[in-house]
Amino acid sequence: MTIVPGIALRTLSNQRQLIFRLAAVLLVPFLAVVAGLLTAKVQPEIVVVAAAAPIGILIAYQFNDRFEYGIVGIVAAAGLVNFFALPTGTESRIVISMVLSIALLARWFVPMILVDKHIQIKPSPINRPLLLFAAANIASYLWGNAFRDPLLVSWRSFPIVQIASLIVNILLPMLVLLVYNKLNEGKWLKWLTWLMLGMGALYLVAYFFAPFLLNYILSNGSSGLFPLWVMVLALSLALYDEKLPLWLRGLLLILVLGFFYRTFFLGRLWLSGWIPALGACTVVTFLRSKKLFAVMMLVGLLYLGLNL
């Protein structure tokens, strides 16, 4: 008697699989035609994202609460996925790393608000300053629009730019909270560190030997404080991590020197590219070895003396 229900269940499961396969076979051509028609009327980027959204949802469902993969994905997308961005109807475009950040934060906050009915984050000294910073941005946005000079005329897309800037300013501190609350294993910090160093090495190779690649990868992600993070991480590992083989520590030092050459000697006007990085590397060197710090200062003084 127990065999028959089992056979019936297997038969029902096979029938469902057959139905799903037939539906997929029939739907794929239909969806392809719909996508083609939409592409003629809607910007192709939006069609691509709409088509990829179900796949993204399935991937998110598969990993469920593994926020670590999403955090690593944000860093990778910020550096490598510069060739694709969503249009906004203005000259600005929404980068994929921002889309992933919003999705990941929504996945974290929405269940706490709708299901748990309260927001629960780990106690930390950084919580209050970050939340106050986000609140100050919201208050500034509301205040600036409520009491704006009536004689001030803004362009049509200015409200969109304001809201986008507000979202970015809120996303950044919220991502810090997300990382602090969800990265509970040291291996993920290692992944993020080596991912940054790998993108730094890729940037230098592309810059010196294949500049055309920078039109597709690392064009946006390598600006700002990217040299700071790469140089500090590489120098810290080279000076402090004695478990690393000497050849790898040497390559890390070459990476630091390569970025310093790129930002200081070839792009001296890019002040945010070399001043913060040089200052941070000076602190790292001072904390590691006073003698090495003295040598570094001596080299700097000699350079200034010969070039002033």
PDB file of C-alpha atoms in Angstrom, residues 10-250:
ATOM      1  CA  ARG A  10       6.830  10.447  -8.673  1.00  0.00           C
ATOM      2  CA  THR A  11       4.432  10.397 -11.626  1.00  0.00           C
ATOM      3  CA  LEU A  12       2.950  13.729 -10.544  1.00  0.00           C
ATOM      4  CA  SER A  13       6.437  15.199 -10.153  1.00  0.00           C
ATOM      5  CA  ASN A  14       7.418  13.992 -13.625  1.00  0.00           C
ATOM      6  CA  GLN A  15       4.239  15.504 -15.069  1.00  0.00           C
ATOM      7  CA  ARG A  16       5.005  18.854 -13.441  1.00  0.00           C
ATOM      8  CA  GLN A  17       8.551  18.803 -14.791  1.00  0.00           C
ATOM      9  CA  LEU A  18       7.206  18.047 -18.266  1.00  0.00           C
ATOM     10  CA  ILE A  19       4.740  20.935 -18.006  1.00  0.00           C
ATOM     11  CA  PHE A  20       7.480  23.326 -16.884  1.00  0.00           C
ATOM     12  CA  ARG A  21       9.737  22.247 -19.745  1.00  0.00           C
ATOM     13  CA  LEU A  22       6.976  22.672 -22.322  1.00  0.00           C
ATOM     14  CA  ALA A  23       6.131  26.081 -20.870  1.00  0.00           C
ATOM     15  CA  ALA A  24       9.774  27.118 -21.077  1.00  0.00           C
ATOM     16  CA  VAL A  25      10.037  25.950 -24.689  1.00  0.00           C
ATOM     17  CA  LEU A  26       6.900  27.884 -25.631  1.00  0.00           C
ATOM     18  CA  LEU A  27       7.668  30.993 -23.596  1.00  0.00           C
ATOM     19  CA  VAL A  28      11.253  31.545 -24.739  1.00  0.00           C
ATOM     20  CA  PRO A  29      10.367  32.402 -28.375  1.00  0.00           C
ATOM     21  CA  PHE A  30       7.428  34.510 -27.187  1.00  0.00           C
ATOM     22  CA  LEU A  31       9.573  36.463 -24.734  1.00  0.00           C
ATOM     23  CA  ALA A  32      12.263  36.903 -27.394  1.00  0.00           C
ATOM     24  CA  VAL A  33       9.697  38.506 -29.730  1.00  0.00           C
ATOM     25  CA  VAL A  34       8.409  40.736 -26.913  1.00  0.00           C
ATOM     26  CA  ALA A  35      11.970  41.777 -26.033  1.00  0.00           C
ATOM     27  CA  GLY A  36      12.658  42.608 -29.669  1.00  0.00           C
ATOM     28  CA  LEU A  37       9.543  44.779 -29.904  1.00  0.00           C
ATOM     29  CA  LEU A  38      10.357  46.547 -26.651  1.00  0.00           C
ATOM     30  CA  THR A  39      13.937  47.205 -27.701  1.00  0.00           C
ATOM     31  CA  ALA A  40      12.643  49.184 -30.664  1.00  0.00           C
ATOM     32  CA  LYS A  41      10.662  51.494 -28.362  1.00  0.00           C
ATOM     33  CA  VAL A  42      12.510  51.364 -25.032  1.00  0.00           C
ATOM     34  CA  GLN A  43      16.197  51.861 -24.317  1.00  0.00           C
ATOM     35  CA  PRO A  44      17.977  48.491 -24.682  1.00  0.00           C
ATOM     36  CA  GLU A  45      19.574  48.723 -21.229  1.00  0.00           C
ATOM     37  CA  ILE A  46      16.152  48.708 -19.569  1.00  0.00           C
ATOM     38  CA  VAL A  47      15.082  45.676 -21.597  1.00  0.00           C
ATOM     39  CA  VAL A  48      18.261  43.816 -20.625  1.00  0.00           C
ATOM     40  CA  VAL A  49      17.735  44.566 -16.933  1.00  0.00           C
ATOM     41  CA  ALA A  50      14.078  43.546 -17.126  1.00  0.00           C
ATOM     42  CA  ALA A  51      15.074  40.276 -18.785  1.00  0.00           C
ATOM     43  CA  ALA A  52      17.838  39.635 -16.259  1.00  0.00           C
ATOM     44  CA  ALA A  53      15.675  40.493 -13.246  1.00  0.00           C
ATOM     45  CA  PRO A  54      14.077  37.004 -12.939  1.00  0.00           C
ATOM     46  CA  ILE A  55      17.531  35.414 -13.059  1.00  0.00           C
ATOM     47  CA  GLY A  56      18.710  37.814 -10.381  1.00  0.00           C
ATOM     48  CA  ILE A  57      15.717  36.963  -8.213  1.00  0.00           C
ATOM     49  CA  LEU A  58      16.411  33.240  -8.584  1.00  0.00           C
ATOM     50  CA  ILE A  59      20.068  33.743  -7.648  1.00  0.00           C
ATOM     51  CA  ALA A  60      19.089  35.873  -4.644  1.00  0.00           C
ATOM     52  CA  TYR A  61      16.591  33.221  -3.549  1.00  0.00           C
ATOM     53  CA  GLN A  62      19.225  30.508  -3.914  1.00  0.00           C
ATOM     54  CA  PHE A  63      21.700  32.306  -1.639  1.00  0.00           C
ATOM     55  CA  ASN A  64      18.915  33.701   0.578  1.00  0.00           C
ATOM     56  CA  ASP A  65      20.643  35.134   3.662  1.00  0.00           C
ATOM     57  CA  ARG A  66      24.210  34.890   2.327  1.00  0.00           C
ATOM     58  CA  PHE A  67      24.773  38.624   2.182  1.00  0.00           C
ATOM     59  CA  GLU A  68      28.512  38.036   1.894  1.00  0.00           C
ATOM     60  CA  TYR A  69      28.215  37.139  -1.784  1.00  0.00           C
ATOM     61  CA  GLY A  70      26.246  40.300  -2.444  1.00  0.00           C
ATOM     62  CA  ILE A  71      28.813  42.500  -0.697  1.00  0.00           C
ATOM     63  CA  VAL A  72      31.634  40.987  -2.735  1.00  0.00           C
ATOM     64  CA  GLY A  73      29.482  41.434  -5.835  1.00  0.00           C
ATOM     65  CA  ILE A  74      29.024  45.149  -5.111  1.00  0.00           C
ATOM     66  CA  VAL A  75      32.782  45.697  -4.913  1.00  0.00           C
ATOM     67  CA  ALA A  76      33.379  43.698  -8.097  1.00  0.00           C
ATOM     68  CA  ALA A  77      30.613  45.517  -9.970  1.00  0.00           C
ATOM     69  CA  ALA A  78      31.883  48.925  -8.835  1.00  0.00           C
ATOM     70  CA  GLY A  79      35.272  48.225 -10.368  1.00  0.00           C
ATOM     71  CA  LEU A  80      34.595  45.973 -13.318  1.00  0.00           C
ATOM     72  CA  VAL A  81      31.083  46.630 -14.629  1.00  0.00           C
ATOM     73  CA  ASN A  82      31.605  50.119 -16.046  1.00  0.00           C
ATOM     74  CA  PHE A  83      30.543  49.214 -19.565  1.00  0.00           C
ATOM     75  CA  PHE A  84      26.865  48.961 -18.593  1.00  0.00           C
ATOM     76  CA  ALA A  85      24.686  51.423 -16.684  1.00  0.00           C
ATOM     77  CA  LEU A  86      20.998  52.243 -16.527  1.00  0.00           C
ATOM     78  CA  PRO A  87      19.750  55.414 -18.227  1.00  0.00           C
ATOM     79  CA  THR A  88      17.877  58.021 -16.179  1.00  0.00           C
ATOM     80  CA  GLY A  89      16.666  60.307 -18.942  1.00  0.00           C
ATOM     81  CA  THR A  90      19.454  62.753 -18.099  1.00  0.00           C
ATOM     82  CA  GLU A  91      23.190  62.790 -18.711  1.00  0.00           C
ATOM     83  CA  SER A  92      23.704  60.791 -15.511  1.00  0.00           C
ATOM     84  CA  ARG A  93      23.429  57.010 -15.448  1.00  0.00           C
ATOM     85  CA  ILE A  94      22.877  54.538 -12.625  1.00  0.00           C
ATOM     86  CA  VAL A  95      25.805  52.172 -12.206  1.00  0.00           C
ATOM     87  CA  ILE A  96      25.160  48.497 -11.486  1.00  0.00           C
ATOM     88  CA  SER A  97      26.934  48.617  -8.116  1.00  0.00           C
ATOM     89  CA  MET A  98      24.336  51.136  -6.958  1.00  0.00           C
ATOM     90  CA  VAL A  99      21.507  48.871  -8.111  1.00  0.00           C
ATOM     91  CA  LEU A 100      23.043  45.941  -6.226  1.00  0.00           C
ATOM     92  CA  SER A 101      23.516  48.094  -3.125  1.00  0.00           C
ATOM     93  CA  ILE A 102      19.870  49.160  -3.103  1.00  0.00           C
ATOM     94  CA  ALA A 103      18.706  45.569  -3.644  1.00  0.00           C
ATOM     95  CA  LEU A 104      20.926  44.191  -0.883  1.00  0.00           C
ATOM     96  CA  LEU A 105      19.917  46.862   1.626  1.00  0.00           C
ATOM     97  CA  ALA A 106      16.256  46.319   0.768  1.00  0.00           C
ATOM     98  CA  ARG A 107      16.727  42.575   1.330  1.00  0.00           C
ATOM     99  CA  TRP A 108      18.147  43.400   4.765  1.00  0.00           C
ATOM    100  CA  PHE A 109      15.805  46.154   5.963  1.00  0.00           C
ATOM    101  CA  VAL A 110      12.424  45.201   4.469  1.00  0.00           C
ATOM    102  CA  PRO A 111      12.038  41.895   6.406  1.00  0.00           C
ATOM    103  CA  MET A 112      13.025  43.672   9.628  1.00  0.00           C
ATOM    104  CA  ILE A 113      10.401  46.364   9.034  1.00  0.00           C
ATOM    105  CA  LEU A 114       7.536  44.236   7.681  1.00  0.00           C
ATOM    106  CA  VAL A 115       8.114  40.899   9.420  1.00  0.00           C
ATOM    107  CA  ASP A 116      10.125  41.509  12.584  1.00  0.00           C
ATOM    108  CA  LYS A 117       8.478  44.919  13.159  1.00  0.00           C
ATOM    109  CA  HIS A 118      11.736  46.360  14.481  1.00  0.00           C
ATOM    110  CA  ILE A 119      15.202  47.154  13.181  1.00  0.00           C
ATOM    111  CA  GLN A 120      17.925  45.125  14.866  1.00  0.00           C
ATOM    112  CA  ILE A 121      21.603  45.897  14.295  1.00  0.00           C
ATOM    113  CA  LYS A 122      24.707  44.939  16.213  1.00  0.00           C
ATOM    114  CA  PRO A 123      25.775  47.368  18.944  1.00  0.00           C
ATOM    115  CA  SER A 124      28.711  49.441  17.765  1.00  0.00           C
ATOM    116  CA  PRO A 125      30.193  52.922  18.325  1.00  0.00           C
ATOM    117  CA  ILE A 126      29.726  53.615  14.599  1.00  0.00           C
ATOM    118  CA  ASN A 127      25.946  53.113  14.599  1.00  0.00           C
ATOM    119  CA  ARG A 128      24.905  56.503  15.950  1.00  0.00           C
ATOM    120  CA  PRO A 129      27.256  58.642  13.804  1.00  0.00           C
ATOM    121  CA  LEU A 130      26.247  56.784  10.638  1.00  0.00           C
ATOM    122  CA  LEU A 131      22.526  57.057  11.356  1.00  0.00           C
ATOM    123  CA  LEU A 132      22.896  60.734  12.286  1.00  0.00           C
ATOM    124  CA  PHE A 133      24.770  61.346   9.037  1.00  0.00           C
ATOM    125  CA  ALA A 134      21.940  59.753   7.033  1.00  0.00           C
ATOM    126  CA  ALA A 135      19.328  61.722   8.997  1.00  0.00           C
ATOM    127  CA  ALA A 136      21.256  64.969   8.452  1.00  0.00           C
ATOM    128  CA  ASN A 137      21.223  64.369   4.690  1.00  0.00           C
ATOM    129  CA  ILE A 138      17.459  63.840   4.703  1.00  0.00           C
ATOM    130  CA  ALA A 139      16.926  66.959   6.830  1.00  0.00           C
ATOM    131  CA  SER A 140      19.218  68.954   4.546  1.00  0.00           C
ATOM    132  CA  TYR A 141      17.289  67.834   1.469  1.00  0.00           C
ATOM    133  CA  LEU A 142      13.921  68.763   2.992  1.00  0.00           C
ATOM    134  CA  TRP A 143      15.163  72.064   4.423  1.00  0.00           C
ATOM    135  CA  GLY A 144      16.917  73.095   1.221  1.00  0.00           C
ATOM    136  CA  ASN A 145      13.784  72.542  -0.858  1.00  0.00           C
ATOM    137  CA  ALA A 146      11.350  74.035   1.647  1.00  0.00           C
ATOM    138  CA  PHE A 147      13.273  77.289   2.068  1.00  0.00           C
ATOM    139  CA  ARG A 148      14.914  77.616  -1.323  1.00  0.00           C
ATOM    140  CA  ASP A 149      15.230  81.118  -2.721  1.00  0.00           C
ATOM    141  CA  PRO A 150      12.191  81.645  -5.002  1.00  0.00           C
ATOM    142  CA  LEU A 151      14.386  83.621  -7.393  1.00  0.00           C
ATOM    143  CA  LEU A 152      16.580  80.579  -7.920  1.00  0.00           C
ATOM    144  CA  VAL A 153      15.615  78.776 -11.120  1.00  0.00           C
ATOM    145  CA  SER A 154      16.936  75.235 -11.529  1.00  0.00           C
ATOM    146  CA  TRP A 155      17.099  73.107 -14.637  1.00  0.00           C
ATOM    147  CA  ARG A 156      14.470  70.465 -15.286  1.00  0.00           C
ATOM    148  CA  SER A 157      16.522  67.458 -14.172  1.00  0.00           C
ATOM    149  CA  PHE A 158      17.789  69.117 -10.978  1.00  0.00           C
ATOM    150  CA  PRO A 159      15.270  67.308  -8.679  1.00  0.00           C
ATOM    151  CA  ILE A 160      16.448  63.964 -10.071  1.00  0.00           C
ATOM    152  CA  VAL A 161      20.065  64.909  -9.391  1.00  0.00           C
ATOM    153  CA  GLN A 162      19.134  65.942  -5.844  1.00  0.00           C
ATOM    154  CA  ILE A 163      17.351  62.679  -5.103  1.00  0.00           C
ATOM    155  CA  ALA A 164      20.156  60.626  -6.646  1.00  0.00           C
ATOM    156  CA  SER A 165      22.736  62.444  -4.520  1.00  0.00           C
ATOM    157  CA  LEU A 166      20.596  61.903  -1.426  1.00  0.00           C
ATOM    158  CA  ILE A 167      20.304  58.180  -2.167  1.00  0.00           C
ATOM    159  CA  VAL A 168      24.071  57.860  -2.612  1.00  0.00           C
ATOM    160  CA  ASN A 169      24.764  59.728   0.633  1.00  0.00           C
ATOM    161  CA  ILE A 170      22.385  57.417   2.503  1.00  0.00           C
ATOM    162  CA  LEU A 171      23.567  54.234   0.796  1.00  0.00           C
ATOM    163  CA  LEU A 172      27.204  54.676   1.805  1.00  0.00           C
ATOM    164  CA  PRO A 173      26.707  54.686   5.616  1.00  0.00           C
ATOM    165  CA  MET A 174      24.046  51.986   5.332  1.00  0.00           C
ATOM    166  CA  LEU A 175      26.513  49.771   3.458  1.00  0.00           C
ATOM    167  CA  VAL A 176      28.981  50.229   6.314  1.00  0.00           C
ATOM    168  CA  LEU A 177      26.308  48.949   8.714  1.00  0.00           C
ATOM    169  CA  LEU A 178      25.520  46.063   6.371  1.00  0.00           C
ATOM    170  CA  VAL A 179      29.157  44.986   6.179  1.00  0.00           C
ATOM    171  CA  TYR A 180      29.572  45.240   9.954  1.00  0.00           C
ATOM    172  CA  ASN A 181      26.441  43.181  10.598  1.00  0.00           C
ATOM    173  CA  LYS A 182      26.789  40.538   7.890  1.00  0.00           C
ATOM    174  CA  LEU A 183      30.506  39.875   7.383  1.00  0.00           C
ATOM    175  CA  ASN A 184      31.111  37.622  10.359  1.00  0.00           C
ATOM    176  CA  GLU A 185      33.962  35.543   8.949  1.00  0.00           C
ATOM    177  CA  GLY A 186      37.490  36.723   8.298  1.00  0.00           C
ATOM    178  CA  LYS A 187      37.666  34.905   4.977  1.00  0.00           C
ATOM    179  CA  TRP A 188      35.269  37.424   3.426  1.00  0.00           C
ATOM    180  CA  LEU A 189      37.505  40.320   4.409  1.00  0.00           C
ATOM    181  CA  LYS A 190      40.340  38.443   2.706  1.00  0.00           C
ATOM    182  CA  TRP A 191      38.198  38.041  -0.401  1.00  0.00           C
ATOM    183  CA  LEU A 192      37.447  41.771  -0.453  1.00  0.00           C
ATOM    184  CA  THR A 193      41.094  42.664   0.142  1.00  0.00           C
ATOM    185  CA  TRP A 194      42.466  40.492  -2.644  1.00  0.00           C
ATOM    186  CA  LEU A 195      39.645  41.566  -4.945  1.00  0.00           C
ATOM    187  CA  MET A 196      40.677  45.201  -4.475  1.00  0.00           C
ATOM    188  CA  LEU A 197      44.334  44.337  -5.031  1.00  0.00           C
ATOM    189  CA  GLY A 198      43.471  42.301  -8.113  1.00  0.00           C
ATOM    190  CA  MET A 199      41.492  45.180  -9.586  1.00  0.00           C
ATOM    191  CA  GLY A 200      44.378  47.508  -8.751  1.00  0.00           C
ATOM    192  CA  ALA A 201      46.850  45.299 -10.603  1.00  0.00           C
ATOM    193  CA  LEU A 202      44.432  44.997 -13.532  1.00  0.00           C
ATOM    194  CA  TYR A 203      44.099  48.781 -13.648  1.00  0.00           C
ATOM    195  CA  LEU A 204      47.860  49.329 -13.855  1.00  0.00           C
ATOM    196  CA  VAL A 205      48.259  46.695 -16.570  1.00  0.00           C
ATOM    197  CA  ALA A 206      45.408  48.232 -18.571  1.00  0.00           C
ATOM    198  CA  TYR A 207      46.664  51.790 -18.045  1.00  0.00           C
ATOM    199  CA  PHE A 208      50.201  51.123 -19.245  1.00  0.00           C
ATOM    200  CA  PHE A 209      49.675  48.366 -21.817  1.00  0.00           C
ATOM    201  CA  ALA A 210      46.023  48.355 -22.955  1.00  0.00           C
ATOM    202  CA  PRO A 211      44.405  51.754 -22.260  1.00  0.00           C
ATOM    203  CA  PHE A 212      41.387  50.937 -24.419  1.00  0.00           C
ATOM    204  CA  LEU A 213      40.236  48.460 -21.760  1.00  0.00           C
ATOM    205  CA  LEU A 214      39.653  51.346 -19.353  1.00  0.00           C
ATOM    206  CA  ASN A 215      36.693  52.367 -21.503  1.00  0.00           C
ATOM    207  CA  TYR A 216      34.949  49.178 -20.409  1.00  0.00           C
ATOM    208  CA  ILE A 217      36.326  48.330 -16.954  1.00  0.00           C
ATOM    209  CA  LEU A 218      37.631  50.368 -14.046  1.00  0.00           C
ATOM    210  CA  SER A 219      36.943  53.713 -15.751  1.00  0.00           C
ATOM    211  CA  ASN A 220      34.659  54.879 -12.927  1.00  0.00           C
ATOM    212  CA  GLY A 221      35.757  52.554 -10.158  1.00  0.00           C
ATOM    213  CA  SER A 222      39.416  53.598 -10.385  1.00  0.00           C
ATOM    214  CA  SER A 223      38.767  57.269  -9.696  1.00  0.00           C
ATOM    215  CA  GLY A 224      38.359  58.938  -6.325  1.00  0.00           C
ATOM    216  CA  LEU A 225      40.031  57.120  -3.440  1.00  0.00           C
ATOM    217  CA  PHE A 226      40.627  53.858  -5.290  1.00  0.00           C
ATOM    218  CA  PRO A 227      44.448  54.374  -5.250  1.00  0.00           C
ATOM    219  CA  LEU A 228      44.268  54.968  -1.491  1.00  0.00           C
ATOM    220  CA  TRP A 229      42.646  51.606  -0.803  1.00  0.00           C
ATOM    221  CA  VAL A 230      44.893  49.670  -3.164  1.00  0.00           C
ATOM    222  CA  MET A 231      48.124  51.252  -1.912  1.00  0.00           C
ATOM    223  CA  VAL A 232      47.279  50.983   1.799  1.00  0.00           C
ATOM    224  CA  LEU A 233      46.092  47.378   1.561  1.00  0.00           C
ATOM    225  CA  ALA A 234      49.103  46.338  -0.519  1.00  0.00           C
ATOM    226  CA  LEU A 235      51.619  48.134   1.710  1.00  0.00           C
ATOM    227  CA  SER A 236      50.037  46.818   4.906  1.00  0.00           C
ATOM    228  CA  LEU A 237      50.153  43.223   3.689  1.00  0.00           C
ATOM    229  CA  ALA A 238      53.721  43.610   2.436  1.00  0.00           C
ATOM    230  CA  LEU A 239      54.969  45.079   5.718  1.00  0.00           C
ATOM    231  CA  TYR A 240      52.893  43.203   8.286  1.00  0.00           C
ATOM    232  CA  ASP A 241      51.884  39.793   6.925  1.00  0.00           C
ATOM    233  CA  GLU A 242      55.000  37.688   7.449  1.00  0.00           C
ATOM    234  CA  LYS A 243      53.138  34.545   6.360  1.00  0.00           C
ATOM    235  CA  LEU A 244      53.096  35.745   2.761  1.00  0.00           C
ATOM    236  CA  PRO A 245      55.962  34.503   0.578  1.00  0.00           C
ATOM    237  CA  LEU A 246      58.662  37.043  -0.184  1.00  0.00           C
ATOM    238  CA  TRP A 247      57.898  37.102  -3.902  1.00  0.00           C
ATOM    239  CA  LEU A 248      54.269  38.039  -3.213  1.00  0.00           C
ATOM    240  CA  ARG A 249      55.268  40.749  -0.746  1.00  0.00           C
ATOM    241  CA  GLY A 250      57.633  42.072  -3.393  1.00  0.00           C
TER     242      GLY A 250
END
